[in-house]
Each structure stands twice: as structure tokens, then as C-alpha cells.
mmCIF file of C-alpha atoms in Angstrom:
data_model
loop_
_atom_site.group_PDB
_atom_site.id
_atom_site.type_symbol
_atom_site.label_atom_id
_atom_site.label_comp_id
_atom_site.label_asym_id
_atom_site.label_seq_id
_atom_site.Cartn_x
_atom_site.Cartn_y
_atom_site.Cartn_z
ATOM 1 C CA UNK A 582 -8.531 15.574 9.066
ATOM 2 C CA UNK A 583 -10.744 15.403 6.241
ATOM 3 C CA UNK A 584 -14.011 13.923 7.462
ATOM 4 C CA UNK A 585 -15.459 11.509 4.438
ATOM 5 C CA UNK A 586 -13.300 9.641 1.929
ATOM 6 C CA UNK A 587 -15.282 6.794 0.233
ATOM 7 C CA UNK A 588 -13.014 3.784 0.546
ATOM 8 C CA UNK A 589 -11.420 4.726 4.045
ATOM 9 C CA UNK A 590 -12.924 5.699 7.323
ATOM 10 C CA UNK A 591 -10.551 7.567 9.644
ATOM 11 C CA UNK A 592 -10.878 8.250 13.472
ATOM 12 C CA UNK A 593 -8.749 10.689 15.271
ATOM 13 C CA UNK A 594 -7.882 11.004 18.435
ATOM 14 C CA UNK A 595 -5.439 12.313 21.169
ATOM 15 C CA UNK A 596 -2.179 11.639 18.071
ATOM 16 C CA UNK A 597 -3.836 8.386 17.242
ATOM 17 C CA UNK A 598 -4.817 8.493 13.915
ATOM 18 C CA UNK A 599 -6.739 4.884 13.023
ATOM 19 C CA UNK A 600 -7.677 4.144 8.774
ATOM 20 C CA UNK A 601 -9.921 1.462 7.781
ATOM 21 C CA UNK A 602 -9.849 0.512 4.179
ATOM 22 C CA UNK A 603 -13.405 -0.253 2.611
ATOM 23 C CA UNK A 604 -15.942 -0.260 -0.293
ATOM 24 C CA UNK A 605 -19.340 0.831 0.670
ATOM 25 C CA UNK A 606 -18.962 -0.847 3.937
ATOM 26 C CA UNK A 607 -17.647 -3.935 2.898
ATOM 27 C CA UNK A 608 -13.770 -4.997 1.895
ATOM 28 C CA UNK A 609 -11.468 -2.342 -0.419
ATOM 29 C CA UNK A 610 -11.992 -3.254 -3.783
ATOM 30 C CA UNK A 611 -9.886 -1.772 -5.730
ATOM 31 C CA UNK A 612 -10.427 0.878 -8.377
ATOM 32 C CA UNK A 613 -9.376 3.890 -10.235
ATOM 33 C CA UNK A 614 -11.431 6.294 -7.400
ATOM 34 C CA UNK A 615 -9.779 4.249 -4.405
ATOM 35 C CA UNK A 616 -6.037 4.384 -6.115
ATOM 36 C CA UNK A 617 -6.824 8.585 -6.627
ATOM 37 C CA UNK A 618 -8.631 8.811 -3.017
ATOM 38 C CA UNK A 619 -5.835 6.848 -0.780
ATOM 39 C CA UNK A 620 -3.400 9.219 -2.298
ATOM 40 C CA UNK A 621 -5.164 11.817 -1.663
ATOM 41 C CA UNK A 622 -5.140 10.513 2.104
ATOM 42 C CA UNK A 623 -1.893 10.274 2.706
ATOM 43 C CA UNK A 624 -1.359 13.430 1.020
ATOM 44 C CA UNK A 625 -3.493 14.817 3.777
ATOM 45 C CA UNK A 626 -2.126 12.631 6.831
ATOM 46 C CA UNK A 627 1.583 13.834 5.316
ATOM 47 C CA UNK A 628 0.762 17.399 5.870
ATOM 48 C CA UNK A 629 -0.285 16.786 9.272
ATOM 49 C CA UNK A 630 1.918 17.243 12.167
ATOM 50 C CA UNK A 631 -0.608 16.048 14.447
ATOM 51 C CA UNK A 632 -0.563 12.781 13.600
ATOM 52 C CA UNK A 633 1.811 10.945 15.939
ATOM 53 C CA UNK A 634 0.886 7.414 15.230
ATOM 54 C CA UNK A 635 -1.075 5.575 12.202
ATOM 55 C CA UNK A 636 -3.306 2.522 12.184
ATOM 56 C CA UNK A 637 -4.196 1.025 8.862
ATOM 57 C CA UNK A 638 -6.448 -2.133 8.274
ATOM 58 C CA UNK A 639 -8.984 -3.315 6.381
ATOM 59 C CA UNK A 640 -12.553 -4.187 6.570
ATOM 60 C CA UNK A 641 -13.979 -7.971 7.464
ATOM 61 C CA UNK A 642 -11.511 -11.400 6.532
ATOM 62 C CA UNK A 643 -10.260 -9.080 3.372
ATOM 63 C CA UNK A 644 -7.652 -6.317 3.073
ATOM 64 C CA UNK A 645 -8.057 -5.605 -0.139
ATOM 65 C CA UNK A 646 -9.090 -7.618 -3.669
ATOM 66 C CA UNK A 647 -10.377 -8.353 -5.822
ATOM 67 C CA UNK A 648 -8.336 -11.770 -7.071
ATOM 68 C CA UNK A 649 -6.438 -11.288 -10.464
ATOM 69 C CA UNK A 650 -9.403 -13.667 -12.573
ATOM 70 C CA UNK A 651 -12.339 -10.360 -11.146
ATOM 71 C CA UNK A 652 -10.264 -7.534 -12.777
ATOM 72 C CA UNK A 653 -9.759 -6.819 -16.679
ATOM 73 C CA UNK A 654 -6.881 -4.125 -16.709
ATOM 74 C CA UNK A 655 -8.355 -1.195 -18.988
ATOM 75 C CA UNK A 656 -7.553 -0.232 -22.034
ATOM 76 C CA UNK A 657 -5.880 3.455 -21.862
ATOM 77 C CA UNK A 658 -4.522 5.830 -24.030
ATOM 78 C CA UNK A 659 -1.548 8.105 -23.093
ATOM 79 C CA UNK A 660 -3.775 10.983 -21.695
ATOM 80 C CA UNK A 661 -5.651 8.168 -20.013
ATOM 81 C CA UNK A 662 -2.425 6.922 -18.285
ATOM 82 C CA UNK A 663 -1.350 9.846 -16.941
ATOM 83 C CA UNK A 664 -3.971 10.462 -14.354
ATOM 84 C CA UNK A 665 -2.490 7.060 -13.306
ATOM 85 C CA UNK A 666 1.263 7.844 -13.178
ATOM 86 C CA UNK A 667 0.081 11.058 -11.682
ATOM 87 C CA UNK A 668 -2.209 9.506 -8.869
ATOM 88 C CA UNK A 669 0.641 6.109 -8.514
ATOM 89 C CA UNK A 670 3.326 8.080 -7.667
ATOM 90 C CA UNK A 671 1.282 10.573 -5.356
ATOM 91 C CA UNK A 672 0.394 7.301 -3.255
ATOM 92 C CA UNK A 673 3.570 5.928 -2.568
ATOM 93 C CA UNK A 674 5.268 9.485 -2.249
ATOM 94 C CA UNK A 675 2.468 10.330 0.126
ATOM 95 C CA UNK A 676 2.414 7.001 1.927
ATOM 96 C CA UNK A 677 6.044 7.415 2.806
ATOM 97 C CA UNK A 678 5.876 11.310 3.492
ATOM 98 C CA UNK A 679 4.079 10.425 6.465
ATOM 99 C CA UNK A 680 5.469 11.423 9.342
ATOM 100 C CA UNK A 681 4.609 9.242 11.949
ATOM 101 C CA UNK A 682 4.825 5.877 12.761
ATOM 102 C CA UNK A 683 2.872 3.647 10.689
ATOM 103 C CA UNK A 684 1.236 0.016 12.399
ATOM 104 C CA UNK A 685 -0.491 -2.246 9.745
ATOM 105 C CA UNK A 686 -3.165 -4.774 10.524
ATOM 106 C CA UNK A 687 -3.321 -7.131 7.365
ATOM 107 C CA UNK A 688 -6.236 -8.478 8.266
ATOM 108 C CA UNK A 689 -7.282 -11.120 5.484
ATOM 109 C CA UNK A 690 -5.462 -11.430 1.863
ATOM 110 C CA UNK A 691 -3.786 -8.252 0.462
ATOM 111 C CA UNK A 692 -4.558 -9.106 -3.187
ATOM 112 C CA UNK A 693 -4.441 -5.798 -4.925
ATOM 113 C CA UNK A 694 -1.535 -3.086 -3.835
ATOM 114 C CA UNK A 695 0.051 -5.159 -0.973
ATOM 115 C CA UNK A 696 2.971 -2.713 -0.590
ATOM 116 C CA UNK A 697 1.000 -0.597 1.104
ATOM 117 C CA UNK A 698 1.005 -2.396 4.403
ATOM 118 C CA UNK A 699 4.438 -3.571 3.852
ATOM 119 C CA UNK A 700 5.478 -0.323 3.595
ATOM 120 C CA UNK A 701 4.798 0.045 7.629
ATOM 121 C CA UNK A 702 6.861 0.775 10.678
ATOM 122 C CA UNK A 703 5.158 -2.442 12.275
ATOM 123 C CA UNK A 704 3.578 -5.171 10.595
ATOM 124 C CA UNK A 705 0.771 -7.191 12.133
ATOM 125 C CA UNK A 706 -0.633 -9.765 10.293
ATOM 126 C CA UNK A 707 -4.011 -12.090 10.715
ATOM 127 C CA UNK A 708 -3.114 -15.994 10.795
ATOM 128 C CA UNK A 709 -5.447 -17.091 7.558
ATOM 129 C CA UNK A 710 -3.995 -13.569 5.480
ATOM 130 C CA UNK A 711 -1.134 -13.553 2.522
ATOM 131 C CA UNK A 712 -0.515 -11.193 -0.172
ATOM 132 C CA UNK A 713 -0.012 -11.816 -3.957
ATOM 133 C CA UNK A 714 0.171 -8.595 -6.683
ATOM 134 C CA UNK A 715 -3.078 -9.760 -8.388
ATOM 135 C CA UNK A 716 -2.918 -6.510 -9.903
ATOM 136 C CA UNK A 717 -0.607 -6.082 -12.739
ATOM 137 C CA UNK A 718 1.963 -9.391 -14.204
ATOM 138 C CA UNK A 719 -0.975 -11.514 -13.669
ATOM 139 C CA UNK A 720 -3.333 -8.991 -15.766
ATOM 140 C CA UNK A 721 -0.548 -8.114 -18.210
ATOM 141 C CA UNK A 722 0.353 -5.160 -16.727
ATOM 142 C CA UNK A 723 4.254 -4.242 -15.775
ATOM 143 C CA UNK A 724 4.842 -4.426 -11.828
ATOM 144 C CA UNK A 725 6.017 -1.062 -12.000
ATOM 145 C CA UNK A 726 3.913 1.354 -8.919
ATOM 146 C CA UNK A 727 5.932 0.258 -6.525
ATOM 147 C CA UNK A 728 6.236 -3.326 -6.296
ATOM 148 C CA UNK A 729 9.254 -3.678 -8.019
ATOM 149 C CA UNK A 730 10.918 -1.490 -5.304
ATOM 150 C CA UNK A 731 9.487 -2.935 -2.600
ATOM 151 C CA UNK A 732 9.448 -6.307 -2.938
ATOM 152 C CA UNK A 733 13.589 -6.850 -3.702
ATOM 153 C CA UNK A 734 13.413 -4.675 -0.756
ATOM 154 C CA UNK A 735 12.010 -7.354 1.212
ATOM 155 C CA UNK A 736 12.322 -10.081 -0.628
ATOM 156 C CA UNK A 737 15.937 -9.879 -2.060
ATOM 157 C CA UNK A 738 16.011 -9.753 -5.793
ATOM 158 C CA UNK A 739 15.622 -13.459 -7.025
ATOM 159 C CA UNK A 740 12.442 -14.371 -4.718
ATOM 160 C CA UNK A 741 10.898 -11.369 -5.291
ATOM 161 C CA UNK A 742 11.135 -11.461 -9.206
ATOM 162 C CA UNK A 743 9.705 -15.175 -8.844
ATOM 163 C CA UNK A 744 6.523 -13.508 -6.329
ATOM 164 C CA UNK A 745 5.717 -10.591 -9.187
ATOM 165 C CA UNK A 746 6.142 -12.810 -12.528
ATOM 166 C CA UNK A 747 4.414 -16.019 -10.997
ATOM 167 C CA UNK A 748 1.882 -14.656 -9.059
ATOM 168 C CA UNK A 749 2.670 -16.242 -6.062
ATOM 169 C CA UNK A 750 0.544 -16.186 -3.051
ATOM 170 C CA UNK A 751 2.918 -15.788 0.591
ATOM 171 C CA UNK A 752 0.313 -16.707 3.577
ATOM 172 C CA UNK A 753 0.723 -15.972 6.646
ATOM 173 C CA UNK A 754 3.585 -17.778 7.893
ATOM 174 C CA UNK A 755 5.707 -17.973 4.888
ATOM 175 C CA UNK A 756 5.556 -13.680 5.292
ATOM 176 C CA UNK A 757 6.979 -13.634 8.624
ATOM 177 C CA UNK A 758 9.370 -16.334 7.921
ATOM 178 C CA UNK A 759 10.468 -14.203 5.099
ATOM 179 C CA UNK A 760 10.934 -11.061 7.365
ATOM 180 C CA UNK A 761 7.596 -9.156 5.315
ATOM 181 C CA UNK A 762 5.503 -9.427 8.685
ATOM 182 C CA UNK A 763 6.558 -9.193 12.804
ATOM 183 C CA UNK A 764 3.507 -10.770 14.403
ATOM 184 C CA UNK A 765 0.932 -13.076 13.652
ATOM 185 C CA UNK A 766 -2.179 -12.874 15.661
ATOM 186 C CA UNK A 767 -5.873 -14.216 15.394
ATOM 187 C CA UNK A 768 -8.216 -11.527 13.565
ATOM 188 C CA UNK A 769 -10.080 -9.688 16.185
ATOM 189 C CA UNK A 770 -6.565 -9.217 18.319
ATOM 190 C CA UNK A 771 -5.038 -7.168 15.471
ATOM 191 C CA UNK A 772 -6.849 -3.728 16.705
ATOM 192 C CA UNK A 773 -6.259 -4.546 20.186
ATOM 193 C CA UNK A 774 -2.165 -5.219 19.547
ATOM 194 C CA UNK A 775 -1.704 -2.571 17.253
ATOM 195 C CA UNK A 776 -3.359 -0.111 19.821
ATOM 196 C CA UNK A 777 -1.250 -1.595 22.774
ATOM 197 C CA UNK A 778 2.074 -1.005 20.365
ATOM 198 C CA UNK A 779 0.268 2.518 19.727
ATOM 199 C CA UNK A 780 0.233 3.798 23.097
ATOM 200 C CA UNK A 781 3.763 2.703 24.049
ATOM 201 C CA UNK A 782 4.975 4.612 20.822
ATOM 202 C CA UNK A 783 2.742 7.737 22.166
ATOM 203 C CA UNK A 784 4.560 8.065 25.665
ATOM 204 C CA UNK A 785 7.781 8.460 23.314
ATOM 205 C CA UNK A 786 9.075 12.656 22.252
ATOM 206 C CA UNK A 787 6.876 13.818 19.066
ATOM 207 C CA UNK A 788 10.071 14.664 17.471
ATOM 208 C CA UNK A 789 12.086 11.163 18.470
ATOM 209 C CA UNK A 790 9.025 9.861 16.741
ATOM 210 C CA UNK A 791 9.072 11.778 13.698
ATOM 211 C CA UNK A 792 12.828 11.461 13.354
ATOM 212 C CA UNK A 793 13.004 7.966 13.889
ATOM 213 C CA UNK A 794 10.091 7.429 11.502
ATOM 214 C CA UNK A 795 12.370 9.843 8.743
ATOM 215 C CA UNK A 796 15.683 8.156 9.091
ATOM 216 C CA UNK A 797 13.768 4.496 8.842
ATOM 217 C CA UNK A 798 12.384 5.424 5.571
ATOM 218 C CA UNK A 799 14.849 7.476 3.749
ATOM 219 C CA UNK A 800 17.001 4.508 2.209
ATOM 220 C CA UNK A 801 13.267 3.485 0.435
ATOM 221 C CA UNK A 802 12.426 6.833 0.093
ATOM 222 C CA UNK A 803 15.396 7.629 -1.665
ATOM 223 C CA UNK A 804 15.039 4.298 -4.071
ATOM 224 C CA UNK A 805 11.663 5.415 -4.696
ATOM 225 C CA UNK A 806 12.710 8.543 -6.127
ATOM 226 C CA UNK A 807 15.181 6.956 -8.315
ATOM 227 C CA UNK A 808 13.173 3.895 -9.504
ATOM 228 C CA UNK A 809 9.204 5.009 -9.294
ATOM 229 C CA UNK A 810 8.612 7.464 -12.483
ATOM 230 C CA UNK A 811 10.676 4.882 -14.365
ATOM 231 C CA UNK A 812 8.518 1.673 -13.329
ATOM 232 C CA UNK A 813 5.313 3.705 -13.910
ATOM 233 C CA UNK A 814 6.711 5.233 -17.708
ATOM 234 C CA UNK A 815 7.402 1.267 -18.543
ATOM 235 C CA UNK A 816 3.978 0.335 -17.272
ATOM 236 C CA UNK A 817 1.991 2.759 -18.986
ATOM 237 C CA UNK A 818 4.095 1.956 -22.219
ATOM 238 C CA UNK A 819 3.086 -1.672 -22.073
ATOM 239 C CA UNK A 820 -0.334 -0.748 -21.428
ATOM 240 C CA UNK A 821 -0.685 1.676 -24.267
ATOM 241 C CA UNK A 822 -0.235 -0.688 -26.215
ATOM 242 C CA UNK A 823 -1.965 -3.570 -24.976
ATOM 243 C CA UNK A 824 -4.904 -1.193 -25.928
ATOM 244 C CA UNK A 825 -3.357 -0.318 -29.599
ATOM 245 C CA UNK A 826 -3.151 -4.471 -30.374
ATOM 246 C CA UNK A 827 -6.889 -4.716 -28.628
ATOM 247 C CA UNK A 828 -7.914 -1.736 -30.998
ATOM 248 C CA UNK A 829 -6.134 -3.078 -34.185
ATOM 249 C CA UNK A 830 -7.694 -6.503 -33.388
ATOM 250 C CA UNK A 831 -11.354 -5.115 -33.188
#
């Protein structure tokens, strides 16, 4: 494994391969370098056959922000955009290309790119978290990276349409009423469970593990293929010209 990403720290060991999502230290906030580098992560964890098991959480009472009224969505060109589309469809790809089970330790509120914890094996989640898409509807900018596949996914189509165009916050409880989380545990016994559930999927065959983890993710895998470029074409669209009125306006 690669030794130094900025926003994640990564420990391997003995299959176990444990992710901690941060900014200088402190919570992930969101940005065009974190968006490129997490791709570039799972890129890297995809192409690893090593890698038996996965750990992901973040850093502190926060999985990742910042809250929808901190962020100003950027005014892009086209060329702009594409290292976007580019670097948005690497991440999911990637994220799903993993091979290996995948445990997820939402530990505070998943403001900004919440699908990628839901998109786990295993979903652990800390009593005072929730998840919103703070990210694009509420900034005007189209839901279309990923969160329009994965939220009808889990959601069903009518709820989830209501959570991307409302900006609704799910806490806790209401996410594993809904079926988007399995366990719901104080903060500092998220490691410690999703270890425990770790080494119990480590006794398992390598290639029971791998297969299982392929055949789980191939019906959103193959939705995601379908449905991804065409989110990401209508989100740049409405974002090109967000920045064409802004310019015209000036």
C-alpha cells in the first residue's frame, strides 16, 4: 500500500486493511484534492489482492462535512468539469472494484458523499451520526455521482427522491430503521466491533471472501455502469451553466 495520502491514513496488517478519513488531522472536509485522492485509494486497494478485509471511518464526532451553508459549489467550465466526471466516476468504480469485504464505521454525520459508507458490506453506525447529501441539490448542483443510484437503492424510489431534493437529514435510528445501517453502537465501540466482525470474516477462504464480496455487488455494480456517466454528464451540464448565468450576471 501506498504509504501517505493526505485525507486518509491507512494501516495494514495480516489482510486487515483499516482507512481513516481526515483533513490535516482533524475531520474529512471535503474538497476537490480529497474527491481525486480517495479515488485514487480505492484504485490502489482494488488492485490489491492482499487486502482481505476493509475498515473505513472517520476522524473525531465527524465523518465527513462540511454542512451545505460552508460550501459554495464552483463555478466550472467544461474542461474544468471533466477532471470531475473523470475523478467521480473513478471513486465509485474504484470503491466497488474492491475486492474484499468492506466494514464502515460512520462515526459522526456523513454530510458530504455519504454513499461511500453505504456502499459497505457491513454498516456500523455511531448513536448521535446521520447522513444528508449537503453536497449537491442543496448547493444547486444535480445529485448525479452516485447518489441517485444509491439512494433508490436503499431507499426505494419515492423516499429517496424526497432525502436528495429536500435535504433531509436521517440520524441514527431513522437509518437503521430504514435498512441504510445494521448496528448502532456508542462511538469508541465502533473500532472495537468492526475489528471483532473483521477477524471472524478473516478465518473465512480468501476466495469465498472475494466471491461473496463480487456476487454482493454486481447488481449495483452493474446499475452503476448503466446510470453513473449519465448522472455525472447532467451534473456537469447544470453546473456549466450555473457558471455561464454567474458570468453573464457579473
Amino acid at each position: 500500500m501506498k504509504t501517505e495520502y493526505n485525507h486518509a491514513k491507512t494501516e495494514f496488517e495480516n489482510g486487515l486493511l483499516e482507512i481513516t478519513f481526515h483533513t490535516e488531522g482533524g475531520p474529512l472536509l471535503w474538497s476537490g484534492a480529497a474527491h481525486d485522492e480517495l479515488a485514487e485509494l480505492f484504485g490502489e486497494i482494488s488492485r490489491n489482492p492482499d487486502v482481505r478485509v476493509v475498515i473505513m471511518t472517520g476522524t473525531g464526532d465527524t465523518f465527513s462535512g462540511p454542512p451545505a451553508e460552508d460550501f459554495k459549489f464552483p463555478v466550472l467550465d467544461p474542461e474544468q468539469w471533466e477532471g470531475i466526471r473523470w475523478h467521480g466516476e473513478q471513486l465509485v468504480m474504484n470503491l466497488l472494484n474492491i475486492q474484499a469485504p468492506v466494514i464502515a464505521c460512520i462515526n459522526g454525520p456523513a454530510l458530504r458523499h455519504p454513499e461511500i459508507p453505504l456502499f459497505a458490506d457491513i454498516v456500523l453506525a455511531a448513536a448521535d451520526s446521520g447522513i444528508q447529501d449537503a453536497g449537491h441539490f442543496l448547493v444547486n448542483a444535480v445529485p448525479g455521482d452516485g447518489m441517485h443510484i444509491v439512494f433508490p437503492a436503499l431507499l426505494g424510489m419515492n423516499r429517496a427522491r424526497y432525502f436528495l431534493m429536500t435535504g433531509q437529514t436521517l440520524n441514527a435510528q431513522e437509518c437503521k430503521d430504514l435498512g441504510l445501517v445494521s448496528e448502532i453502537l456508542p462511538r469508541e465501540e465502533l473500532l472495537p466491533r468492526a475489528r471483532e466482525l473483521a477477524a471472524k470474516l478473516l478465518t473465512k477462504n480468501p476466495l469465498m471472501l472475494r466471491y461473496t464480496r463480487n456476487l454482493l455487488v454486481h447488481q449495483i455494480k452493474t446499475t452503476v455502469h448503466e446510470l453513473l456517466g449519465y448522472g455525472l454528464a447532467l451534473e456537469g451540464l447544470a453546473v456549466v451553466d450555473q457558471g455561464l448565468k454567474i458570468r453573464q450576471d457579473a
